[in-house]
Amino acid sequence: MVAIALDDIVKAPKALLHDHLDGGLRPATIVDLAGAVGHQLPHTDPDELGRWFVAAADSGSLERYLETFAHTVAVMQTAPALHRVAAECALDLAADGVVYAEVRFAPEQHLSRGLTLDQVVEAVLAGFADGAAQAAEAGRQIRIGTLLTAMRHAARSQEIAELAVRYRDAGVVGFDIAGAEAGFPPTRHLDAFEYLQRENFHFTIHAGEAFGLPSIWQAIQWCGADRLGHGVRIVDDVTPGSSPVLGRLAAYVRDKRIPLELCPSSNVQTGAATSIAEHPIGLLRDLRFRVTVNTDNRLMSGTSMSREMALLVEAFGYGWAELQWFTINAMKSAFIPFDERLAIINEVIKPAYAKLI
Ligand SMILES: [Zn+2]
């Protein structure tokens, strides 16, 4: 079988569920915005700055990794800046052939220059709409759903959950919690999750990335998460071998078709996987978990949705059938209404891959 080229993957429709707005800025935009607010950057040449982000994320030092977000978040503190970053995000994803994306961000991190939570959300939603409209004019359709994230070490999850529900008819399709797992179990935010369930709203939880099975178990069985952000450590509950044996939790996750938002490059950078070739995605796919492929932080990983798929093609010898499977898995797991998901699967994804397979 001939390996699929990156350029061809770019042309195929893709669906992305786990992408952080503050992890996907264009380096040139960071330089521009930092200049406007007088924020000091490690480099002012966009190419050098781009390399600095990847190197810092690659370094294995949590301190350096977190420093990368200090710079992106610092330049995303005004409505025009948030609008621009969101519009460029939509344009970049559309140019990469992403037809459906859920992009997440934490409104509470964008208040340092006086914006209110509502103003932050409105600026980002307007930016996504603007970027998607510009992409459509250029002949590339993209639908973006927004997820609002609460920081797991903070205490604003109930407020952010209420904010998400308030904007549910304006483009916010779900809720998430993110941040350091160790010491901050998702059960700290139980009130927010119970509120969201009473509101018939959707949420995912970052769990099972750095931290193992207890975090995944809590996210699902205590908090009621619809999906797992990463969830890659679910393999700790699988005994490998010629016929792998699933523990109770892994079996539950697979039986209930709970989507795993796997992010290959990011998982390697954070140490959740040792390499792409050794990434548990190979085993989890073979075992038919509801696996999806995602970017997490395009800037820090120097990646794109197409590149993540190309890396898997190279490491596991996947063909178009597998890439379609990942794409349909993601679309089935999206937080937009069922009929809209089905329309994208049947009218966009399947016809395009039918020509490729
Ligand atoms: Zn993430």
Coordinates of C-alpha atoms and ligand atoms in Angstrom, one line a residue:
M1 CA 0.0 0.0 0.0
V2 CA 1.2 3.5 -0.9
A3 CA 1.4 5.8 2.1
I4 CA -0.9 8.7 2.0
A5 CA 0.7 12.1 1.4
L6 CA 0.1 15.0 3.8
D7 CA -1.2 17.2 0.9
D8 CA -3.9 14.6 0.2
I9 CA -4.9 14.4 3.8
V10 CA -5.3 18.2 3.8
K11 CA -7.8 17.9 1.0
A12 CA -9.9 15.3 2.8
P13 CA -12.6 16.5 5.2
K14 CA -11.7 16.1 8.9
A15 CA -13.4 16.6 12.3
L16 CA -11.6 17.9 15.3
L17 CA -13.0 17.8 18.9
H18 CA -10.1 18.9 21.1
D19 CA -8.3 22.1 20.1
H20 CA -7.4 25.0 22.5
L21 CA -7.9 28.5 21.2
D22 CA -4.9 29.8 23.3
G23 CA -2.8 26.9 22.0
G24 CA -3.3 27.7 18.3
L25 CA -2.3 31.3 17.6
R26 CA -0.2 32.2 14.6
P27 CA 3.3 33.3 15.7
A28 CA 3.1 36.4 13.6
T29 CA -0.2 37.4 15.3
I30 CA 1.4 36.9 18.7
V31 CA 4.2 39.3 17.7
D32 CA 1.7 41.9 16.4
L33 CA -0.6 41.7 19.4
A34 CA 2.3 41.7 21.9
G35 CA 3.7 44.8 20.3
A36 CA 0.3 46.6 20.6
V37 CA 0.1 46.0 24.4
G38 CA 3.8 46.1 25.2
H39 CA 4.1 42.5 26.2
Q40 CA 7.6 41.1 26.2
L41 CA 8.2 37.9 24.1
P42 CA 11.2 35.6 24.1
H43 CA 11.6 36.3 20.3
T44 CA 10.1 38.9 18.0
D45 CA 10.8 37.1 14.8
P46 CA 7.7 35.0 14.0
D47 CA 9.7 31.9 12.8
E48 CA 12.0 32.0 15.8
L49 CA 9.1 32.5 18.1
G50 CA 7.2 29.5 16.5
R51 CA 10.3 27.3 17.1
W52 CA 10.6 28.6 20.7
F53 CA 7.0 27.5 21.4
V54 CA 7.6 23.9 20.2
A55 CA 11.0 23.7 22.0
A56 CA 9.5 24.9 25.3
A57 CA 6.7 22.4 25.0
D58 CA 9.1 19.6 24.1
S59 CA 11.5 20.4 27.0
G60 CA 9.8 18.1 29.5
S61 CA 9.7 21.0 31.9
L62 CA 6.2 21.8 33.1
E63 CA 7.4 25.3 34.0
R64 CA 8.5 26.0 30.5
Y65 CA 5.4 24.4 29.0
L66 CA 3.1 26.7 31.1
E67 CA 5.2 29.7 30.2
T68 CA 4.1 29.2 26.6
F69 CA 0.5 29.8 27.6
A70 CA 1.4 32.8 29.7
H71 CA 2.5 34.5 26.4
T72 CA -0.6 33.5 24.3
V73 CA -3.0 34.4 27.1
A74 CA -1.3 37.7 27.7
V75 CA -2.1 38.9 24.1
M76 CA -5.7 37.7 24.3
Q77 CA -7.1 40.3 26.7
T78 CA -9.1 42.7 24.5
A79 CA -12.2 42.1 22.4
P80 CA -10.4 42.9 19.0
A81 CA -7.5 40.6 19.9
L82 CA -9.9 37.7 20.9
H83 CA -11.9 38.3 17.7
R84 CA -8.8 38.2 15.5
V85 CA -7.4 35.0 17.2
A86 CA -10.7 33.3 16.8
A87 CA -11.2 34.3 13.2
E88 CA -7.7 33.2 12.3
C89 CA -8.3 29.9 14.1
A90 CA -11.4 29.2 11.9
L91 CA -9.4 30.2 8.8
D92 CA -6.4 28.0 9.6
L93 CA -8.6 25.0 10.4
A94 CA -10.6 25.4 7.3
A95 CA -7.4 25.8 5.2
D96 CA -6.3 22.4 6.7
G97 CA -9.5 20.8 5.5
V98 CA -11.3 20.6 8.9
V99 CA -15.0 20.8 8.2
Y100 CA -16.1 20.5 11.8
A101 CA -14.2 21.7 14.9
E102 CA -14.9 22.2 18.6
V103 CA -12.5 24.8 19.9
R104 CA -12.3 25.5 23.6
F105 CA -11.0 28.3 25.8
A106 CA -11.2 29.4 29.4
P107 CA -13.1 32.8 29.6
E108 CA -11.7 33.3 33.2
Q109 CA -8.2 33.7 31.7
H110 CA -9.1 36.7 29.6
L111 CA -10.2 39.2 32.2
S112 CA -7.0 41.0 33.1
R113 CA -7.7 44.1 31.0
G114 CA -11.2 44.6 32.2
L115 CA -13.4 42.5 29.9
T116 CA -16.4 40.7 31.5
L117 CA -16.9 36.9 31.0
D118 CA -19.8 37.7 28.6
Q119 CA -17.7 40.1 26.6
V120 CA -14.9 37.5 26.2
V121 CA -17.4 34.9 25.0
E122 CA -19.1 37.3 22.6
A123 CA -15.8 38.4 21.1
V124 CA -14.7 34.8 20.5
L125 CA -18.0 33.8 19.0
A126 CA -18.0 36.8 16.7
G127 CA -14.5 35.9 15.6
F128 CA -15.4 32.3 14.8
A129 CA -18.4 33.5 12.8
D130 CA -16.2 36.0 10.9
G131 CA -13.5 33.5 10.2
A132 CA -15.9 30.8 9.1
A133 CA -17.7 33.3 6.8
Q134 CA -14.3 34.3 5.2
A135 CA -13.4 30.6 4.7
A136 CA -16.8 30.0 3.1
E137 CA -16.2 32.9 0.7
A138 CA -12.9 31.2 -0.3
G139 CA -14.8 27.9 -0.9
R140 CA -14.1 26.1 2.4
Q141 CA -17.0 25.3 4.6
I142 CA -16.3 24.9 8.3
R143 CA -18.7 24.7 11.3
I144 CA -17.2 25.6 14.6
G145 CA -18.7 24.7 18.0
T146 CA -17.3 26.5 21.0
L147 CA -16.6 24.8 24.4
L148 CA -16.1 26.9 27.5
T149 CA -13.4 25.6 29.8
A150 CA -13.1 26.1 33.6
M151 CA -9.7 25.8 35.2
R152 CA -9.7 22.8 37.5
H153 CA -7.4 24.5 40.1
A154 CA -9.8 27.5 40.4
A155 CA -13.2 27.8 41.9
R156 CA -15.3 29.3 39.1
S157 CA -16.6 26.2 37.4
Q158 CA -20.2 26.8 38.4
E159 CA -20.1 30.3 37.0
I160 CA -18.5 29.1 33.8
A161 CA -21.0 26.3 33.4
E162 CA -23.8 28.9 33.8
L163 CA -22.1 31.1 31.2
A164 CA -21.9 28.1 28.7
V165 CA -25.6 27.4 29.1
R166 CA -26.4 31.1 28.7
Y167 CA -24.7 31.1 25.3
R168 CA -25.9 27.6 24.1
D169 CA -28.0 29.1 21.4
A170 CA -25.3 31.4 20.2
G171 CA -22.6 28.8 19.4
V172 CA -21.4 27.4 22.7
V173 CA -22.0 23.6 22.5
G174 CA -20.3 22.3 25.6
F175 CA -18.2 22.7 28.7
D176 CA -14.8 21.3 29.8
I177 CA -12.4 21.5 32.7
A178 CA -8.7 21.6 32.1
G179 CA -5.4 22.2 34.0
A180 CA -3.2 20.2 36.3
E181 CA -4.9 16.8 37.1
A182 CA -2.8 15.8 40.1
G183 CA -4.3 17.2 43.3
F184 CA -7.3 18.7 41.5
P185 CA -9.8 15.8 40.9
P186 CA -12.8 16.6 38.8
T187 CA -15.1 15.8 41.8
R188 CA -14.1 19.3 43.1
H189 CA -16.4 20.6 40.4
L190 CA -19.4 18.3 41.0
D191 CA -21.9 21.1 41.5
A192 CA -21.1 22.4 38.0
F193 CA -21.5 19.0 36.4
E194 CA -24.8 18.3 38.2
Y195 CA -26.0 21.7 37.1
L196 CA -25.1 20.9 33.4
Q197 CA -26.8 17.6 33.6
R198 CA -30.0 19.2 34.9
E199 CA -29.7 21.6 31.9
N200 CA -29.4 18.7 29.4
F201 CA -26.0 20.2 28.4
H202 CA -22.9 18.4 27.1
F203 CA -19.4 18.3 28.7
T204 CA -16.1 16.7 28.4
I205 CA -13.4 16.5 31.1
H206 CA -9.6 16.5 30.7
A207 CA -8.8 13.2 32.4
G208 CA -6.4 10.4 32.1
E209 CA -3.6 12.4 30.5
A210 CA -0.9 12.8 33.1
F211 CA -2.9 11.1 35.7
G212 CA -4.3 7.6 35.5
L213 CA -7.4 5.5 36.0
P214 CA -8.8 7.2 39.1
S215 CA -9.1 10.4 37.2
I216 CA -11.0 8.7 34.3
W217 CA -13.2 6.8 36.7
Q218 CA -14.2 10.0 38.6
A219 CA -14.8 11.9 35.3
I220 CA -17.2 9.3 34.1
Q221 CA -18.8 7.7 37.2
W222 CA -18.9 10.7 39.5
C223 CA -19.1 13.6 37.1
G224 CA -21.0 12.1 34.2
A225 CA -18.7 13.3 31.4
D226 CA -19.9 12.7 27.9
R227 CA -16.3 12.4 26.6
L228 CA -12.8 12.1 27.9
G229 CA -10.3 14.8 27.1
H230 CA -7.3 12.6 26.2
G231 CA -8.3 9.6 28.3
V232 CA -5.2 7.9 26.9
R233 CA -4.3 6.3 30.3
I234 CA -7.4 4.0 29.9
V235 CA -4.8 1.6 28.4
D236 CA -3.6 1.1 32.0
D237 CA -6.7 -1.0 32.4
V238 CA -6.0 -3.2 29.4
T239 CA -3.7 -6.2 29.8
P240 CA -2.0 -6.5 26.5
G241 CA -1.3 -9.8 24.7
S242 CA -2.5 -11.8 21.8
S243 CA -6.0 -11.4 23.1
P244 CA -6.0 -8.3 25.3
V245 CA -8.1 -8.3 28.5
L246 CA -10.1 -5.3 29.5
G247 CA -10.6 -4.3 33.1
R248 CA -14.0 -3.2 34.4
L249 CA -13.4 0.5 33.7
A250 CA -11.9 0.0 30.2
A251 CA -14.8 -2.3 29.3
Y252 CA -17.3 0.2 30.5
V253 CA -15.7 3.0 28.5
R254 CA -15.7 0.8 25.3
D255 CA -19.2 -0.6 25.9
K256 CA -20.7 2.8 26.4
R257 CA -18.8 4.1 23.3
I258 CA -17.4 7.0 25.5
P259 CA -15.3 9.0 23.0
L260 CA -11.5 9.4 23.7
E261 CA -10.1 12.7 22.5
L262 CA -6.6 11.5 21.8
C263 CA -3.9 14.1 20.8
P264 CA -0.9 12.1 19.6
S265 CA 1.8 14.8 19.4
S266 CA 0.7 16.5 22.6
N267 CA 0.5 13.2 24.4
V268 CA 4.1 12.6 23.5
Q269 CA 5.2 16.1 24.6
T270 CA 3.6 15.7 28.0
G271 CA 4.9 12.2 28.5
A272 CA 1.5 10.5 28.4
A273 CA 2.9 8.5 25.5
T274 CA 6.6 7.7 24.8
S275 CA 6.4 8.2 21.0
I276 CA 3.9 8.3 18.2
A277 CA 4.8 4.7 17.2
E278 CA 4.2 3.5 20.8
H279 CA 1.1 5.6 21.3
P280 CA -1.8 3.6 22.7
I281 CA -4.0 4.8 19.9
G282 CA -2.8 1.8 17.9
L283 CA -4.1 -0.7 20.5
L284 CA -7.2 1.3 21.3
R285 CA -8.2 1.5 17.7
D286 CA -7.6 -2.3 17.3
L287 CA -9.9 -2.8 20.3
R288 CA -12.5 -0.6 18.7
F289 CA -12.7 2.1 21.4
R290 CA -14.4 5.2 20.2
V291 CA -11.1 6.8 19.3
T292 CA -10.8 10.3 17.8
V293 CA -7.7 12.2 16.7
N294 CA -7.1 15.7 17.8
T295 CA -4.5 18.5 17.8
D296 CA -4.8 19.9 21.4
N297 CA -2.3 22.9 20.9
R298 CA -1.3 23.4 17.3
L299 CA 1.2 26.1 18.2
M300 CA 3.0 24.3 21.0
S301 CA 3.1 21.0 19.0
G302 CA 3.9 22.7 15.7
T303 CA 1.1 20.6 14.2
S304 CA -2.2 20.6 12.4
M305 CA -5.1 18.1 12.1
S306 CA -3.7 16.8 8.8
R307 CA -0.2 16.4 10.3
E308 CA -1.5 14.4 13.2
M309 CA -3.2 12.0 10.8
A310 CA -0.1 11.9 8.6
L311 CA 2.0 10.9 11.7
L312 CA -0.4 8.0 12.3
V313 CA -0.3 7.0 8.7
E314 CA 3.5 6.8 9.0
A315 CA 3.6 5.0 12.4
F316 CA 0.7 2.6 11.9
G317 CA 0.4 2.2 8.2
Y318 CA -3.2 3.5 8.2
G319 CA -5.1 4.1 5.0
W320 CA -8.1 6.2 4.0
A321 CA -10.5 3.7 5.6
E322 CA -8.9 4.3 9.0
L323 CA -8.8 8.0 8.5
Q324 CA -12.5 8.0 7.6
W325 CA -13.2 5.9 10.7
F326 CA -11.4 8.4 13.0
T327 CA -13.3 11.3 11.2
I328 CA -16.7 9.6 11.6
N329 CA -16.0 8.7 15.2
A330 CA -15.3 12.4 15.9
M331 CA -18.5 13.5 14.1
K332 CA -20.6 10.9 16.0
S333 CA -19.1 12.3 19.2
A334 CA -19.6 16.0 18.5
F335 CA -21.8 18.1 20.8
I336 CA -24.0 19.6 18.0
P337 CA -27.5 18.1 17.4
F338 CA -27.8 14.6 16.0
D339 CA -29.4 15.7 12.7
E340 CA -26.6 18.2 12.0
R341 CA -23.9 15.5 12.8
L342 CA -25.6 13.1 10.4
A343 CA -25.8 15.7 7.7
I344 CA -22.0 16.3 7.9
I345 CA -21.3 12.6 7.9
N346 CA -23.6 11.7 5.0
E347 CA -23.2 14.8 2.8
V348 CA -19.6 15.8 3.4
I349 CA -17.4 13.1 4.9
K350 CA -18.7 9.9 3.3
P351 CA -18.9 11.2 -0.3
A352 CA -15.3 12.6 -0.1
Y353 CA -13.8 9.4 1.3
A354 CA -15.8 7.2 -1.1
K355 CA -13.6 8.8 -3.8
L356 CA -10.4 8.0 -1.9
I357 CA -10.9 4.5 -0.5
Ligands
ZN1 ZN -6.4 19.8 26.1

